[in-house]
PDB file of C-alpha atoms in Angstrom:
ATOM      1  CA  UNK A   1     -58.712  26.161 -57.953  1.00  0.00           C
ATOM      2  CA  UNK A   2     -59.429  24.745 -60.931  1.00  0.00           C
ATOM      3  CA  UNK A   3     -57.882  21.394 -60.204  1.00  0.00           C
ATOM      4  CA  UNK A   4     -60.167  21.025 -57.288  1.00  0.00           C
ATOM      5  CA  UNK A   5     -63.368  21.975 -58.778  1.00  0.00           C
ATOM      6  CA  UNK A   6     -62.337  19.160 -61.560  1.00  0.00           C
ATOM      7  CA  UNK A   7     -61.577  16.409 -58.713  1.00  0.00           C
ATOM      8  CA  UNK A   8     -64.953  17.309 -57.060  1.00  0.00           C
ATOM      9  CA  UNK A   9     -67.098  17.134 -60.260  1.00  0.00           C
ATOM     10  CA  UNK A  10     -65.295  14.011 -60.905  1.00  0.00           C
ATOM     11  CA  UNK A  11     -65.838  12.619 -57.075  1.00  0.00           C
ATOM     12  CA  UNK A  12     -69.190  13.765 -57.709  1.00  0.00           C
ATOM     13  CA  UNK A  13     -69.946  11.178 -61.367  1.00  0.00           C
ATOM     14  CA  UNK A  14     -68.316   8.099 -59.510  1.00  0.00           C
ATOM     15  CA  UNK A  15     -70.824   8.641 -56.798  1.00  0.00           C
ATOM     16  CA  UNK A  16     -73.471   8.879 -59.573  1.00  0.00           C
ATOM     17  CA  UNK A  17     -72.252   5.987 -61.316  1.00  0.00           C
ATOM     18  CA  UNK A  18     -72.263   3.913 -58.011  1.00  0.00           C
ATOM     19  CA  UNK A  19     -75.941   4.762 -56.833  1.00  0.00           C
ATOM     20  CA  UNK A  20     -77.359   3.932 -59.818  1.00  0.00           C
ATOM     21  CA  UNK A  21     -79.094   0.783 -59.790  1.00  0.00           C
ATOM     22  CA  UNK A  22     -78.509  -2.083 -61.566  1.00  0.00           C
ATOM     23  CA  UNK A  23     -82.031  -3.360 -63.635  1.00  0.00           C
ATOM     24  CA  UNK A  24     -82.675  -6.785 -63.026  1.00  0.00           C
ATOM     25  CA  UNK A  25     -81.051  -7.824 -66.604  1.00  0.00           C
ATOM     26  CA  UNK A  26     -78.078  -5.929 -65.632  1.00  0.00           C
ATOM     27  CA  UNK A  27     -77.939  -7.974 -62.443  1.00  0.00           C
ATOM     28  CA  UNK A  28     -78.270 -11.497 -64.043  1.00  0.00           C
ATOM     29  CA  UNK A  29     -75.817 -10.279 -66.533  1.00  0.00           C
ATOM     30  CA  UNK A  30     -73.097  -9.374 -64.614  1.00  0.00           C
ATOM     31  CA  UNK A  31     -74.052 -12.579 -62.125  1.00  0.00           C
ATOM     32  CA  UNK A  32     -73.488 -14.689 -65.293  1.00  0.00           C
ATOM     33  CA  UNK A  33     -70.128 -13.247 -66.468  1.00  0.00           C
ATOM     34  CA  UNK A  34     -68.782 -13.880 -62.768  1.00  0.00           C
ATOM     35  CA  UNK A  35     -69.847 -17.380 -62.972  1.00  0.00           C
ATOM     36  CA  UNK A  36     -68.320 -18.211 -66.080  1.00  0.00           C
ATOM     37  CA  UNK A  37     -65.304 -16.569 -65.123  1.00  0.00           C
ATOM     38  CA  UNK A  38     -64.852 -18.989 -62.117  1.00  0.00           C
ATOM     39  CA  UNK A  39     -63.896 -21.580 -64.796  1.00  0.00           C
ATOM     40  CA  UNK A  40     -66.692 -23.940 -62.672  1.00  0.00           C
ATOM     41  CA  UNK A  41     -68.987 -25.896 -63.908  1.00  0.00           C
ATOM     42  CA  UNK A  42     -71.744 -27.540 -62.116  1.00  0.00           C
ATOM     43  CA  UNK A  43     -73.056 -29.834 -64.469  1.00  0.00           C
ATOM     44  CA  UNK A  44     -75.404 -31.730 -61.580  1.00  0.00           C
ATOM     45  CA  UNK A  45     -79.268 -31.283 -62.165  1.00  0.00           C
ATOM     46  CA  UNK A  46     -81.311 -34.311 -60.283  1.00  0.00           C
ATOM     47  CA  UNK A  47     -81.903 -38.139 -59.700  1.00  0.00           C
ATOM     48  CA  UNK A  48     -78.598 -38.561 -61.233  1.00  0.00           C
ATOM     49  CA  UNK A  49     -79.010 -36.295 -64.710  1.00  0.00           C
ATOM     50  CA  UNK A  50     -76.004 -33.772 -65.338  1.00  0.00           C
ATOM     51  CA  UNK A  51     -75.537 -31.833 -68.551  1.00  0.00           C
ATOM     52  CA  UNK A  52     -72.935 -33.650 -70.424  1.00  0.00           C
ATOM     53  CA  UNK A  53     -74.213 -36.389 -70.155  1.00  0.00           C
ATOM     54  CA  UNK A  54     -74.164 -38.589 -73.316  1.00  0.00           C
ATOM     55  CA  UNK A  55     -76.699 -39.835 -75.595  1.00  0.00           C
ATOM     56  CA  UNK A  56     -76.383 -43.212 -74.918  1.00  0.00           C
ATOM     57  CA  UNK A  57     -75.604 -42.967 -70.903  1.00  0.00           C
ATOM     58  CA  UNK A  58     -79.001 -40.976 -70.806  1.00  0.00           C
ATOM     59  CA  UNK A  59     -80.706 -43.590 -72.301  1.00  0.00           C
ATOM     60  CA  UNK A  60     -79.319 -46.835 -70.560  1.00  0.00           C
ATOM     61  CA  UNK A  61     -79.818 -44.655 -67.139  1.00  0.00           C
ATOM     62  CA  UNK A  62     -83.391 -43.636 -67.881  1.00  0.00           C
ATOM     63  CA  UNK A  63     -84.480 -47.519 -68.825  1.00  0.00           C
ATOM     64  CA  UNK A  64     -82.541 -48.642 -65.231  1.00  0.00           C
ATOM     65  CA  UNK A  65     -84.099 -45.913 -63.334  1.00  0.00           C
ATOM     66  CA  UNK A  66     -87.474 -46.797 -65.315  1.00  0.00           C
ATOM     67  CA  UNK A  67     -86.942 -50.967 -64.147  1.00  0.00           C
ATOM     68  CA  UNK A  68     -86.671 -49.586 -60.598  1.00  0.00           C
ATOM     69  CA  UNK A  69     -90.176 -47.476 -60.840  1.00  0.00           C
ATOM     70  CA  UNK A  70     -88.057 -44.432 -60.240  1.00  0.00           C
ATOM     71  CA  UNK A  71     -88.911 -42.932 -64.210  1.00  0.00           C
ATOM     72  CA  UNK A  72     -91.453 -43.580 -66.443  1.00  0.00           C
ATOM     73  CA  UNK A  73     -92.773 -42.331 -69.526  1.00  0.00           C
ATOM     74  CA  UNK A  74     -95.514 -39.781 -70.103  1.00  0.00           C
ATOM     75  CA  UNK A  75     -96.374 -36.776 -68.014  1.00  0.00           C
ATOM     76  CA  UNK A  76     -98.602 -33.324 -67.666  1.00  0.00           C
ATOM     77  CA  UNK A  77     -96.841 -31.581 -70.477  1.00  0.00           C
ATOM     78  CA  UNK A  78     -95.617 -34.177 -73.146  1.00  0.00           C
ATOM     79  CA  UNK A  79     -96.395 -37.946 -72.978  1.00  0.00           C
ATOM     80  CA  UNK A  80     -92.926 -38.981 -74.539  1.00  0.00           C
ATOM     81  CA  UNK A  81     -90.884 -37.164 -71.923  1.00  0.00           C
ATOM     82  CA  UNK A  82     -90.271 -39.237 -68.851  1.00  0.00           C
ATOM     83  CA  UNK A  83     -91.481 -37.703 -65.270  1.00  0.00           C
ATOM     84  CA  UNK A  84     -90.105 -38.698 -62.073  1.00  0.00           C
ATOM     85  CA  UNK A  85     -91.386 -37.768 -58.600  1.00  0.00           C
ATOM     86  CA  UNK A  86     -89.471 -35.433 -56.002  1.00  0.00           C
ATOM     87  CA  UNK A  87     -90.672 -33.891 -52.810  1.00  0.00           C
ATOM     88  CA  UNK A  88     -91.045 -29.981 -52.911  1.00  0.00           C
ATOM     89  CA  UNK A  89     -89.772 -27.894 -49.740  1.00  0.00           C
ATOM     90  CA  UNK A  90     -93.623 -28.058 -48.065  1.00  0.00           C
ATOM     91  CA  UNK A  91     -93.385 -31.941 -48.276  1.00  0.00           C
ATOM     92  CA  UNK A  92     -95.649 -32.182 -51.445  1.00  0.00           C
ATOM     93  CA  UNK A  93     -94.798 -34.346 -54.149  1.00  0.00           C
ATOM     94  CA  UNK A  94     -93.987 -32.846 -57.263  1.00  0.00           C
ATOM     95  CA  UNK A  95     -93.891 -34.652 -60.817  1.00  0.00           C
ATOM     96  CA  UNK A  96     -91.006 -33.583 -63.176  1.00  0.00           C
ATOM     97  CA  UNK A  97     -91.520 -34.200 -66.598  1.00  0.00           C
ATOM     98  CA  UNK A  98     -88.436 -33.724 -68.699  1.00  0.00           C
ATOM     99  CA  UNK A  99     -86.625 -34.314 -71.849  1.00  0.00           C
ATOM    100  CA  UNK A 100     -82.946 -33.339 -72.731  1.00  0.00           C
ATOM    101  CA  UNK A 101     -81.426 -31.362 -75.954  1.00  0.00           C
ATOM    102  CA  UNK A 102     -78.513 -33.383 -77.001  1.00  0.00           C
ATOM    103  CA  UNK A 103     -75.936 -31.459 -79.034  1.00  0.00           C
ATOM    104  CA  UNK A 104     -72.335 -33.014 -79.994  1.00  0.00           C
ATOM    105  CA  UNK A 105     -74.287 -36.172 -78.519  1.00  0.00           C
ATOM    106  CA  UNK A 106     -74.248 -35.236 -75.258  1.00  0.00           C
ATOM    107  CA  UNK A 107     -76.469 -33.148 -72.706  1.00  0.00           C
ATOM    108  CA  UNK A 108     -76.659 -29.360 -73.173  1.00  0.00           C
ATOM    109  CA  UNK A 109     -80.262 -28.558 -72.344  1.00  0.00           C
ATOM    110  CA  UNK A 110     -82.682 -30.399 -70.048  1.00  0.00           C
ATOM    111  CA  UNK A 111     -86.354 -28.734 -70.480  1.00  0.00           C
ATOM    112  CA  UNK A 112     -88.770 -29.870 -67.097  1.00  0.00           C
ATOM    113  CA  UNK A 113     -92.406 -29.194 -66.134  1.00  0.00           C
ATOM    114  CA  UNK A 114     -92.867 -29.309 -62.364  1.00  0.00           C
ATOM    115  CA  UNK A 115     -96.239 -29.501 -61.129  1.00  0.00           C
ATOM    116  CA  UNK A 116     -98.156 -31.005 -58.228  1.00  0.00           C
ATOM    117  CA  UNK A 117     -98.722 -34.526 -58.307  1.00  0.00           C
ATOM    118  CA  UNK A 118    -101.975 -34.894 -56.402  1.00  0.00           C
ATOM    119  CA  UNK A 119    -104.504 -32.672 -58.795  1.00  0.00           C
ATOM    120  CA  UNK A 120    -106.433 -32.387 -55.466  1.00  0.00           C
ATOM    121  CA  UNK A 121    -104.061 -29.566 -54.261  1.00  0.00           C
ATOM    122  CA  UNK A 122    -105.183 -27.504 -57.174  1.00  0.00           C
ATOM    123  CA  UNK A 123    -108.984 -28.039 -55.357  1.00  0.00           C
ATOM    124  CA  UNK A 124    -107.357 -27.417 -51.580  1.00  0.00           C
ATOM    125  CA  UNK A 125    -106.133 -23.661 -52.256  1.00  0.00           C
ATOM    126  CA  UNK A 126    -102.752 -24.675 -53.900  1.00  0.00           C
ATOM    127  CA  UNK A 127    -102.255 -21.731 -56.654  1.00  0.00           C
ATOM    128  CA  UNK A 128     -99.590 -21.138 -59.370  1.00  0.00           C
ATOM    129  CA  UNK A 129     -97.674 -18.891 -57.125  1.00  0.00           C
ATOM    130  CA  UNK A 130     -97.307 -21.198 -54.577  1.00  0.00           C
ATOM    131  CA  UNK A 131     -96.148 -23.865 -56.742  1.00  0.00           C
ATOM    132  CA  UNK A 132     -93.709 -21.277 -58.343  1.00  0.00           C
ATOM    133  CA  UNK A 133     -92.889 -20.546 -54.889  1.00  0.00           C
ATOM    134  CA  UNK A 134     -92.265 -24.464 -54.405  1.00  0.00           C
ATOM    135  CA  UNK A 135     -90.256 -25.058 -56.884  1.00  0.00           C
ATOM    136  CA  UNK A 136     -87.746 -21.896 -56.856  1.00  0.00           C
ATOM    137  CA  UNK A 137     -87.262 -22.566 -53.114  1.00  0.00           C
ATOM    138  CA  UNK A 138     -86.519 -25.697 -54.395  1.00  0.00           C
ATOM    139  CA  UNK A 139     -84.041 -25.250 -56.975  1.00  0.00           C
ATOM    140  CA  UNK A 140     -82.218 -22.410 -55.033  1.00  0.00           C
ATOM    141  CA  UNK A 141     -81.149 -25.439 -52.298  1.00  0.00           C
ATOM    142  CA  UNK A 142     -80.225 -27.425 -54.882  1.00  0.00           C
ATOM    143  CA  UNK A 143     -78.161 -24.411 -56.782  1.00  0.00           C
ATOM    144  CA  UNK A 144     -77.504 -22.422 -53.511  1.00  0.00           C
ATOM    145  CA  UNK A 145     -78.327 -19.732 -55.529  1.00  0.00           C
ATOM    146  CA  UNK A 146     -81.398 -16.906 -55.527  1.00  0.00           C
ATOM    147  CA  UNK A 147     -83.513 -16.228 -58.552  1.00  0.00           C
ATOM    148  CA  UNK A 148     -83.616 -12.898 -60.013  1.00  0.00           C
ATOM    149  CA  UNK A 149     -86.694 -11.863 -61.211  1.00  0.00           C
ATOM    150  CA  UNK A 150     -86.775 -10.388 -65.142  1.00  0.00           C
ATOM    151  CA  UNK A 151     -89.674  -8.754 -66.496  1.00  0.00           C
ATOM    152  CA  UNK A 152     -91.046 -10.015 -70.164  1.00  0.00           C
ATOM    153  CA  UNK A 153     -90.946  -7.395 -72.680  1.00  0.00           C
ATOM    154  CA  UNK A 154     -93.727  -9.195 -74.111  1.00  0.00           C
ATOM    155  CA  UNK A 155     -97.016  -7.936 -72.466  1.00  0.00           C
ATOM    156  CA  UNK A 156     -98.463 -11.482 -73.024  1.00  0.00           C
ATOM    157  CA  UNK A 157     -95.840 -13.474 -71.854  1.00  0.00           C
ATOM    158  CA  UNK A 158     -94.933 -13.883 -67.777  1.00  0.00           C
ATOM    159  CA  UNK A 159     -92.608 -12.860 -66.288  1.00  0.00           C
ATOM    160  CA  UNK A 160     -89.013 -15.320 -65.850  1.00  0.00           C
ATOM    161  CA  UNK A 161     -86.914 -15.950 -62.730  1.00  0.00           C
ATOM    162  CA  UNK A 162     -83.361 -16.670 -63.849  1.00  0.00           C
ATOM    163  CA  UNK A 163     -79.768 -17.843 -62.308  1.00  0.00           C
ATOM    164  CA  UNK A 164     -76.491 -19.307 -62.807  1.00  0.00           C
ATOM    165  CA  UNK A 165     -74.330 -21.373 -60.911  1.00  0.00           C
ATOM    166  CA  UNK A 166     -70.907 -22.152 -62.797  1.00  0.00           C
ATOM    167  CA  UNK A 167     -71.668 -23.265 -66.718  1.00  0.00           C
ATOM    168  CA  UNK A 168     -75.543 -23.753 -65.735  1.00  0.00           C
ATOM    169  CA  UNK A 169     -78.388 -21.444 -66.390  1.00  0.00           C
ATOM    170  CA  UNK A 170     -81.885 -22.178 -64.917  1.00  0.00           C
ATOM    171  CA  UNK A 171     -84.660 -20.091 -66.383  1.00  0.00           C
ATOM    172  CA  UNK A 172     -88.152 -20.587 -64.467  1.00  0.00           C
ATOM    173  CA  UNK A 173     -91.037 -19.380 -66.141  1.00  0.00           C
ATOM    174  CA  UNK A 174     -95.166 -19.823 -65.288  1.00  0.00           C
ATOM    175  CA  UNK A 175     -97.351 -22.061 -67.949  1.00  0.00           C
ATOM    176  CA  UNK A 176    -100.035 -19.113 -68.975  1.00  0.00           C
ATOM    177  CA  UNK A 177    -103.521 -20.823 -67.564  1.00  0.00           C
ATOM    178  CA  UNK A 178    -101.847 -23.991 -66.380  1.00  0.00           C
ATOM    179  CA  UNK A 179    -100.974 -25.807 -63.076  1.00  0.00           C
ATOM    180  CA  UNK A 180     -97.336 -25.962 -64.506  1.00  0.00           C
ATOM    181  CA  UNK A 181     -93.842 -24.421 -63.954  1.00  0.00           C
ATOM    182  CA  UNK A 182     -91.171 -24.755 -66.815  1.00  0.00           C
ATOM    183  CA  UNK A 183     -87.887 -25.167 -66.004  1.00  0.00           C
ATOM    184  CA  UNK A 184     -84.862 -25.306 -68.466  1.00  0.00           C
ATOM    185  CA  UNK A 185     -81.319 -26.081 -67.149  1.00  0.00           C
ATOM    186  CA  UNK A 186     -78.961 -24.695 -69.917  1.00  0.00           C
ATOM    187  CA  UNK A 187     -75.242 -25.636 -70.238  1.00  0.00           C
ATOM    188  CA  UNK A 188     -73.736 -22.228 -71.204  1.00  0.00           C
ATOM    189  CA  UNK A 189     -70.673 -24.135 -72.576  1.00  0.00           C
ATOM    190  CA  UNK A 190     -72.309 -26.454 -74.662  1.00  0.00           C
ATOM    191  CA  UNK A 191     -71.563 -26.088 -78.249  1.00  0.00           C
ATOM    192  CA  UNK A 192     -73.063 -24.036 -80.093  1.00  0.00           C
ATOM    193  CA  UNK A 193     -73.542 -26.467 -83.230  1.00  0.00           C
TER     194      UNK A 193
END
């Protein structure tokens, strides 16, 4: 009797255990262990960039890409990152303005502002949501991979939409009172240094 009481109580807390819900955090967490156990990395971010990339290679790429009007200096966010243009899943053109973190002299961290190129959009209706909404339906065809949405412990700060797809975190967060979305693409094997 005994015996089956204990097999039903314990039947019972593994059925517990299983409905509960995994928080957000708890989901990204246990998305990002998976992905680094794959042994994968995806190192591929856009126009070309990929983390790992070294110091020098950056450079000599950005001044080819900058002779063929493809990059150029300046930007939204910081006039000595370079911007490029790319076209957004609703056919707009958005302006990426980017700069890497270099450690070991080579890629690890690429931070980005994405915003609308044409400021008129901001005067047709276009809104920060929709822009976030651009640019996450964006990066999840490039990553093939959906955002999970974290909430900021910080009542002043917005929330974050985060992923991983191999070695490669992107965290998406909303400019506070801005027409901009930052991106960073983070090499979670990069060292540490």
């Amino acid at each position: 009797m005994k015996i089956n009481q204990l097999y039903i109580l314990s039947l019972l807390f593994v059925l517990l255990l299983g409905a509960c819900k995994q928080t957000p955090e708890e989901q990204y967490l246990s998305l990002e262990s998976e992905e680094l156990a794959t042994k994968v990395r995806y190192d591929k971010l856009f126009k070309g960039l990929y983390l790992g990339m070294k110091d020098s290679t950056f450079f000599d790429f950005c001044l080819k890409k900058n002779i063929h009007k493809d990059f150029f200096q300046g930007g939204q966010k910081n006039s000595a990152w370079i911007t490029t243009k790319i076209k957004s899943p609703n056919h707009k053109t958005l302006e990426i303005n980017f700069f890497p973190t270099f450690k070991a002299q080579k890629i690890a961290e690429v931070n980005a502002a994405f915003y609308y190129q044409d400021a008129v959009a901001w005067k047709v209706g276009a809104s920060n949501d929709k822009l976030l909404s651009d640019v996450i339906q964006l990066l999840e065809s490039w990553y093939q991979r959906k955002f999970i949405k974290i909430n900021s412990p910080y009542f002043f700060k917005n929330d974050v939409f985060v992923t991983v797809r191999g070695n490669c975190r992107v965290v998406v967060s909303e400019e506070a009172q801005s027409n901009v979305i930052n991106v960073r693409f983070i090499d979670l094997l990069a060292p540490k240094q």
